[in-house]
């Protein structure tokens, strides 16, 4: 993807709160991923809850289900979008979720919501999250394609009646439906006879508690098989200053063959903090 494409997609995200990239990955490649996830979809019982749905199947730990998911999470164009959206408000971004969602026939439309509402605190000064829905089957208005409410990232919703008409993210496997954590959206109703399957890959600010616990989903024995950029997205790295440490050190040491029995705590500061502290130490000496 080109820089022009990146700029156009960012402009659309900023204007509408979402953008559908039609050809982010080859369709056949996504179809192959769908086949690789078929057993997990079959084995997973329906969700329970008025948010998760009653005729919807969801499972996480996607990186353990198919090797292809690594390429999905590390898709360069999507990572560039996520860095551009979130990078000004954190030192590094993290993987927030990698979850498969199948909306089965008979499921009703999901409650329209903004995913950033999973976190407390004041919103509105910066984005918390970029979510990417990758359709595994064709998404249509009748089978539960994600519905996106344009412009809702700009104004907090007072009542559901205030929602604008949704845009139905009708698209093919290979497309990437990207939407901000502030954008109101929801899964659609499925009034067809076949399930609508998709995969959500989400990226959030590196200092937030991620939706899917990465250290339980991918403990060190699992994560050590992954390439470094992926382990960093999972949190096997510190977010300076010193956040997410293990015994005061970088948690990536748990991915090594041996872990020392005793460790010293070592500062991991941003350069501006390191120089401020060095100046303080000189002054105090
Ligand atoms: O399945 C979909 O299209 C959207 C699901 C969603 O927004 C969610 O579960 O938070
Ligand atoms: Fe959502």
Tab-separated table of C-alpha atoms and ligand atoms in Angstrom:
chain	number	residue	atom	x	y	z
A	1	UNK	CA	0.000	0.000	0.000
A	2	UNK	CA	1.211	3.488	-0.766
A	3	UNK	CA	1.611	6.561	1.400
A	4	UNK	CA	-1.208	8.155	-0.602
A	5	UNK	CA	-3.446	5.266	0.345
A	6	UNK	CA	-2.507	5.645	3.985
A	7	UNK	CA	-3.292	9.367	3.920
A	8	UNK	CA	-6.651	8.742	2.207
A	9	UNK	CA	-7.626	6.050	4.716
A	10	UNK	CA	-6.618	8.256	7.659
A	11	UNK	CA	-8.625	11.133	6.231
A	12	UNK	CA	-11.686	8.874	5.936
A	13	UNK	CA	-11.196	7.589	9.501
A	14	UNK	CA	-10.999	11.159	10.718
A	15	UNK	CA	-14.038	12.287	8.730
A	16	UNK	CA	-16.397	9.320	9.178
A	17	UNK	CA	-14.888	7.373	12.099
A	18	UNK	CA	-14.353	4.336	9.869
A	19	UNK	CA	-12.920	3.243	6.550
A	20	UNK	CA	-13.345	0.052	4.561
A	21	UNK	CA	-10.130	-0.966	2.790
A	22	UNK	CA	-11.481	-3.229	0.025
A	23	UNK	CA	-8.322	-5.143	-0.897
A	24	UNK	CA	-6.150	-5.211	2.204
A	25	UNK	CA	-5.267	-8.917	1.736
A	26	UNK	CA	-5.914	-11.456	-1.049
A	27	UNK	CA	-9.381	-12.995	-0.904
A	28	UNK	CA	-8.096	-16.569	-1.340
A	29	UNK	CA	-5.711	-16.089	1.592
A	30	UNK	CA	-8.595	-15.060	3.866
A	31	UNK	CA	-10.716	-17.969	2.604
A	32	UNK	CA	-7.873	-20.298	3.609
A	33	UNK	CA	-7.852	-18.724	7.078
A	34	UNK	CA	-11.606	-19.317	7.301
A	35	UNK	CA	-11.041	-23.014	6.555
A	36	UNK	CA	-8.295	-23.198	9.192
A	37	UNK	CA	-10.708	-21.775	11.793
A	38	UNK	CA	-13.613	-24.070	10.841
A	39	UNK	CA	-13.005	-26.618	13.637
A	40	UNK	CA	-12.808	-23.899	16.281
A	41	UNK	CA	-16.033	-22.320	15.030
A	42	UNK	CA	-17.729	-25.730	15.112
A	43	UNK	CA	-16.462	-26.514	18.630
A	44	UNK	CA	-17.430	-23.145	20.136
A	45	UNK	CA	-20.831	-22.899	21.835
A	46	UNK	CA	-23.035	-19.860	21.395
A	47	UNK	CA	-22.207	-16.803	23.454
A	48	UNK	CA	-24.484	-15.798	26.291
A	49	UNK	CA	-25.476	-12.219	26.956
A	50	UNK	CA	-27.408	-9.407	25.407
A	51	UNK	CA	-24.167	-7.789	24.246
A	52	UNK	CA	-22.235	-10.851	23.067
A	53	UNK	CA	-25.413	-12.282	21.565
A	54	UNK	CA	-27.298	-15.559	21.863
A	55	UNK	CA	-26.917	-16.850	18.289
A	56	UNK	CA	-23.330	-15.640	17.956
A	57	UNK	CA	-20.140	-17.637	18.438
A	58	UNK	CA	-16.975	-15.981	19.680
A	59	UNK	CA	-13.549	-17.327	20.469
A	60	UNK	CA	-10.250	-15.653	21.255
A	61	UNK	CA	-6.600	-16.758	21.462
A	62	UNK	CA	-6.650	-16.466	17.677
A	63	UNK	CA	-2.867	-16.517	17.374
A	64	UNK	CA	-2.910	-20.076	18.731
A	65	UNK	CA	-5.547	-21.216	16.211
A	66	UNK	CA	-3.812	-20.549	12.894
A	67	UNK	CA	-0.328	-19.309	11.941
A	68	UNK	CA	-1.908	-17.003	9.366
A	69	UNK	CA	-3.282	-14.820	12.173
A	70	UNK	CA	0.263	-13.514	12.737
A	71	UNK	CA	0.184	-11.939	9.296
A	72	UNK	CA	-3.254	-10.509	9.965
A	73	UNK	CA	-2.096	-8.851	13.192
A	74	UNK	CA	1.113	-7.600	11.553
A	75	UNK	CA	-0.509	-6.405	8.283
A	76	UNK	CA	1.739	-3.401	7.462
A	77	UNK	CA	-0.999	-1.104	6.151
A	78	UNK	CA	-3.196	-1.702	9.188
A	79	UNK	CA	-0.279	-1.276	11.605
A	80	UNK	CA	0.556	2.028	9.911
A	81	UNK	CA	-3.042	3.163	10.387
A	82	UNK	CA	-3.010	2.091	14.046
A	83	UNK	CA	0.307	3.868	14.671
A	84	UNK	CA	-1.025	7.033	13.067
A	85	UNK	CA	-4.287	6.960	15.056
A	86	UNK	CA	-2.831	5.985	18.457
A	87	UNK	CA	0.889	6.762	18.335
A	88	UNK	CA	0.643	10.332	19.591
A	89	UNK	CA	-0.978	9.242	22.866
A	90	UNK	CA	1.336	6.360	23.823
A	91	UNK	CA	4.904	5.222	23.401
A	92	UNK	CA	3.822	1.996	21.717
A	93	UNK	CA	0.555	0.403	20.704
A	94	UNK	CA	-0.588	-3.060	21.815
A	95	UNK	CA	-2.826	-5.816	20.551
A	96	UNK	CA	-6.177	-5.336	22.279
A	97	UNK	CA	-8.013	-8.347	20.916
A	98	UNK	CA	-7.861	-11.101	18.314
A	99	UNK	CA	-11.322	-12.678	18.314
A	100	UNK	CA	-13.393	-14.622	15.802
A	101	UNK	CA	-17.106	-13.823	15.577
A	102	UNK	CA	-19.749	-15.858	13.745
A	103	UNK	CA	-23.231	-14.347	13.639
A	104	UNK	CA	-25.636	-17.206	13.018
A	105	UNK	CA	-29.092	-17.141	11.395
A	106	UNK	CA	-31.674	-15.738	13.767
A	107	UNK	CA	-29.285	-13.417	15.620
A	108	UNK	CA	-30.656	-9.942	16.229
A	109	UNK	CA	-28.827	-6.692	15.612
A	110	UNK	CA	-26.256	-5.944	18.293
A	111	UNK	CA	-26.622	-2.968	20.620
A	112	UNK	CA	-24.959	0.038	18.949
A	113	UNK	CA	-21.891	0.902	21.029
A	114	UNK	CA	-18.459	2.502	21.037
A	115	UNK	CA	-15.771	-0.048	21.952
A	116	UNK	CA	-13.761	2.535	23.917
A	117	UNK	CA	-16.508	2.495	26.552
A	118	UNK	CA	-14.874	-0.656	27.953
A	119	UNK	CA	-12.484	1.774	29.657
A	120	UNK	CA	-13.411	4.389	32.222
A	121	UNK	CA	-11.942	7.872	32.281
A	122	UNK	CA	-12.501	10.967	30.221
A	123	UNK	CA	-12.764	10.497	26.478
A	124	UNK	CA	-12.528	12.945	23.651
A	125	UNK	CA	-8.957	14.209	23.662
A	126	UNK	CA	-7.465	11.251	21.781
A	127	UNK	CA	-8.391	7.836	20.444
A	128	UNK	CA	-8.008	4.718	22.622
A	129	UNK	CA	-8.523	1.992	20.040
A	130	UNK	CA	-8.536	1.048	16.373
A	131	UNK	CA	-10.544	-2.058	15.545
A	132	UNK	CA	-10.320	-3.996	12.323
A	133	UNK	CA	-13.016	-6.448	11.291
A	134	UNK	CA	-11.778	-8.893	8.652
A	135	UNK	CA	-14.737	-10.618	6.950
A	136	UNK	CA	-14.155	-14.359	6.469
A	137	UNK	CA	-17.382	-14.666	4.473
A	138	UNK	CA	-19.093	-12.073	2.303
A	139	UNK	CA	-20.721	-9.455	4.517
A	140	UNK	CA	-24.186	-8.333	3.410
A	141	UNK	CA	-27.009	-6.207	4.795
A	142	UNK	CA	-29.008	-9.406	5.435
A	143	UNK	CA	-26.371	-11.630	7.033
A	144	UNK	CA	-25.164	-9.358	9.814
A	145	UNK	CA	-22.519	-7.129	8.236
A	146	UNK	CA	-21.151	-4.695	10.809
A	147	UNK	CA	-23.152	-1.451	10.921
A	148	UNK	CA	-21.195	1.756	11.365
A	149	UNK	CA	-22.714	5.083	12.370
A	150	UNK	CA	-20.825	7.830	10.530
A	151	UNK	CA	-19.680	10.851	12.482
A	152	UNK	CA	-20.453	9.361	15.902
A	153	UNK	CA	-16.746	9.556	16.811
A	154	UNK	CA	-17.137	13.319	16.929
A	155	UNK	CA	-20.067	13.672	19.311
A	156	UNK	CA	-20.949	11.638	22.384
A	157	UNK	CA	-24.306	9.946	21.983
A	158	UNK	CA	-27.109	11.103	24.313
A	159	UNK	CA	-29.752	8.596	23.164
A	160	UNK	CA	-30.023	5.799	20.609
A	161	UNK	CA	-32.715	7.850	18.843
A	162	UNK	CA	-30.025	10.399	17.944
A	163	UNK	CA	-28.103	7.899	15.829
A	164	UNK	CA	-27.665	8.709	12.152
A	165	UNK	CA	-28.524	6.077	9.538
A	166	UNK	CA	-25.872	3.349	9.683
A	167	UNK	CA	-23.543	2.425	6.857
A	168	UNK	CA	-23.702	-1.330	6.295
A	169	UNK	CA	-20.156	-2.635	5.828
A	170	UNK	CA	-21.087	-4.884	2.922
A	171	UNK	CA	-17.815	-6.246	1.555
A	172	UNK	CA	-15.826	-9.287	0.548
A	173	UNK	CA	-13.184	-11.360	2.350
A	174	UNK	CA	-9.893	-9.525	1.863
A	175	UNK	CA	-11.440	-6.230	2.930
A	176	UNK	CA	-10.545	-4.628	6.255
A	177	UNK	CA	-13.308	-2.732	8.030
A	178	UNK	CA	-11.428	-0.256	10.221
A	179	UNK	CA	-13.197	1.811	12.857
A	180	UNK	CA	-12.184	3.985	15.778
A	181	UNK	CA	-12.902	3.051	19.383
A	182	UNK	CA	-15.079	6.155	19.560
A	183	UNK	CA	-17.240	5.189	16.562
A	184	UNK	CA	-20.664	3.738	17.324
A	185	UNK	CA	-21.217	0.413	15.547
A	186	UNK	CA	-22.628	-3.060	16.051
A	187	UNK	CA	-23.081	-6.416	14.401
A	188	UNK	CA	-26.183	-6.631	12.194
A	189	UNK	CA	-29.075	-9.087	12.369
A	190	UNK	CA	-28.653	-12.273	10.359
A	191	UNK	CA	-31.909	-13.029	8.515
A	192	UNK	CA	-30.281	-15.466	6.073
A	193	UNK	CA	-29.754	-19.216	6.437
A	194	UNK	CA	-25.942	-19.144	6.758
A	195	UNK	CA	-23.534	-17.812	9.385
A	196	UNK	CA	-21.594	-14.601	8.823
A	197	UNK	CA	-18.017	-15.112	9.982
A	198	UNK	CA	-15.345	-12.531	10.728
A	199	UNK	CA	-12.262	-11.850	12.769
A	200	UNK	CA	-11.696	-8.734	14.864
A	201	UNK	CA	-8.140	-7.561	15.401
A	202	UNK	CA	-7.932	-4.520	17.664
A	203	UNK	CA	-5.050	-2.244	18.655
A	204	UNK	CA	-5.111	0.033	21.701
A	205	UNK	CA	-2.908	2.495	23.558
A	206	UNK	CA	-0.006	0.587	25.111
A	207	UNK	CA	-0.761	1.787	28.641
A	208	UNK	CA	-4.339	0.500	28.751
A	209	UNK	CA	-5.569	-2.795	30.166
A	210	UNK	CA	-6.186	-4.848	27.028
A	211	UNK	CA	-9.574	-6.465	26.426
A	212	UNK	CA	-8.066	-9.925	25.957
A	213	UNK	CA	-5.483	-10.810	28.619
A	214	UNK	CA	-2.392	-11.405	26.465
A	215	UNK	CA	-0.324	-13.190	29.113
A	216	UNK	CA	-3.040	-15.792	29.721
A	217	UNK	CA	-3.929	-16.148	26.043
A	218	UNK	CA	-0.236	-16.358	25.059
A	219	UNK	CA	1.896	-17.323	28.074
A	220	UNK	CA	5.684	-17.215	27.630
A	221	UNK	CA	5.912	-20.831	26.408
A	222	UNK	CA	3.534	-19.908	23.560
A	223	UNK	CA	4.742	-16.374	22.897
A	224	UNK	CA	8.378	-17.429	22.498
A	225	UNK	CA	7.416	-19.029	19.168
A	226	UNK	CA	6.267	-15.642	17.826
A	227	UNK	CA	8.395	-13.036	16.030
A	228	UNK	CA	9.577	-10.079	18.104
A	229	UNK	CA	7.193	-7.460	16.637
A	230	UNK	CA	4.307	-9.696	17.655
A	231	UNK	CA	5.564	-10.378	21.191
A	232	UNK	CA	5.971	-6.626	21.622
A	233	UNK	CA	2.356	-6.059	20.565
A	234	UNK	CA	1.370	-8.685	23.151
A	235	UNK	CA	3.083	-6.782	25.961
A	236	UNK	CA	6.374	-8.659	26.258
A	237	UNK	CA	8.090	-5.283	26.353
A	238	UNK	CA	7.967	-2.308	28.697
A	239	UNK	CA	5.986	0.811	27.953
A	240	UNK	CA	8.340	3.489	29.188
A	241	UNK	CA	8.562	4.548	31.945
A	242	UNK	CA	8.799	1.120	33.583
A	243	UNK	CA	5.243	0.010	32.809
A	244	UNK	CA	4.574	-3.697	32.360
A	245	UNK	CA	7.895	-4.789	33.851
A	246	UNK	CA	8.844	-8.193	35.259
A	247	UNK	CA	10.986	-7.845	38.395
A	248	UNK	CA	11.855	-4.347	37.233
A	249	UNK	CA	13.092	-5.558	33.862
A	250	UNK	CA	11.755	-6.069	30.372
A	251	UNK	CA	9.281	-8.990	30.381
A	252	UNK	CA	10.835	-10.209	27.115
A	253	UNK	CA	13.421	-11.950	29.276
A	254	UNK	CA	10.740	-14.552	30.014
A	255	UNK	CA	10.970	-15.576	26.363
A	256	UNK	CA	14.651	-16.517	26.746
A	257	UNK	CA	15.899	-20.047	27.431
A	258	UNK	CA	16.862	-19.288	31.013
A	259	UNK	CA	15.585	-16.667	33.421
A	260	UNK	CA	17.971	-15.551	36.207
A	261	UNK	CA	16.748	-16.473	39.689
A	262	UNK	CA	17.409	-12.958	40.994
A	263	UNK	CA	17.161	-9.761	38.991
A	264	UNK	CA	17.958	-6.136	39.643
A	265	UNK	CA	15.358	-3.510	38.847
A	266	UNK	CA	16.630	-1.350	35.980
A	267	UNK	CA	15.077	1.932	34.908
A	268	UNK	CA	13.418	2.006	31.500
A	269	UNK	CA	12.793	5.732	31.039
A	270	UNK	CA	11.878	7.837	28.055
A	271	UNK	CA	14.832	9.959	26.842
A	272	UNK	CA	13.221	13.178	28.151
A	273	UNK	CA	12.794	11.597	31.585
A	274	UNK	CA	16.319	10.168	31.578
A	275	UNK	CA	17.834	13.589	30.877
A	276	UNK	CA	15.606	15.272	33.478
A	277	UNK	CA	16.707	12.763	36.103
A	278	UNK	CA	20.358	13.080	35.075
A	279	UNK	CA	20.135	16.865	35.482
A	280	UNK	CA	18.570	16.385	38.917
A	281	UNK	CA	21.339	13.971	39.923
A	282	UNK	CA	24.032	16.474	38.789
A	283	UNK	CA	22.356	19.275	40.703
A	284	UNK	CA	22.066	17.171	43.856
A	285	UNK	CA	25.668	15.920	43.763
B	1	LIG	O1	-19.580	-8.687	14.737
B	1	LIG	C1	-19.586	-7.496	14.426
B	1	LIG	O2	-19.832	-7.107	13.282
B	1	LIG	C2	-19.266	-6.433	15.447
B	1	LIG	C3	-19.045	-6.967	16.827
B	1	LIG	C4	-18.761	-5.892	17.818
B	1	LIG	O3	-18.809	-4.736	17.549
B	1	LIG	C5	-18.380	-6.242	19.197
B	1	LIG	O4	-18.566	-7.391	19.595
B	1	LIG	O5	-17.906	-5.347	19.930
B	2	LIG	FE1	-17.887	-3.495	19.056
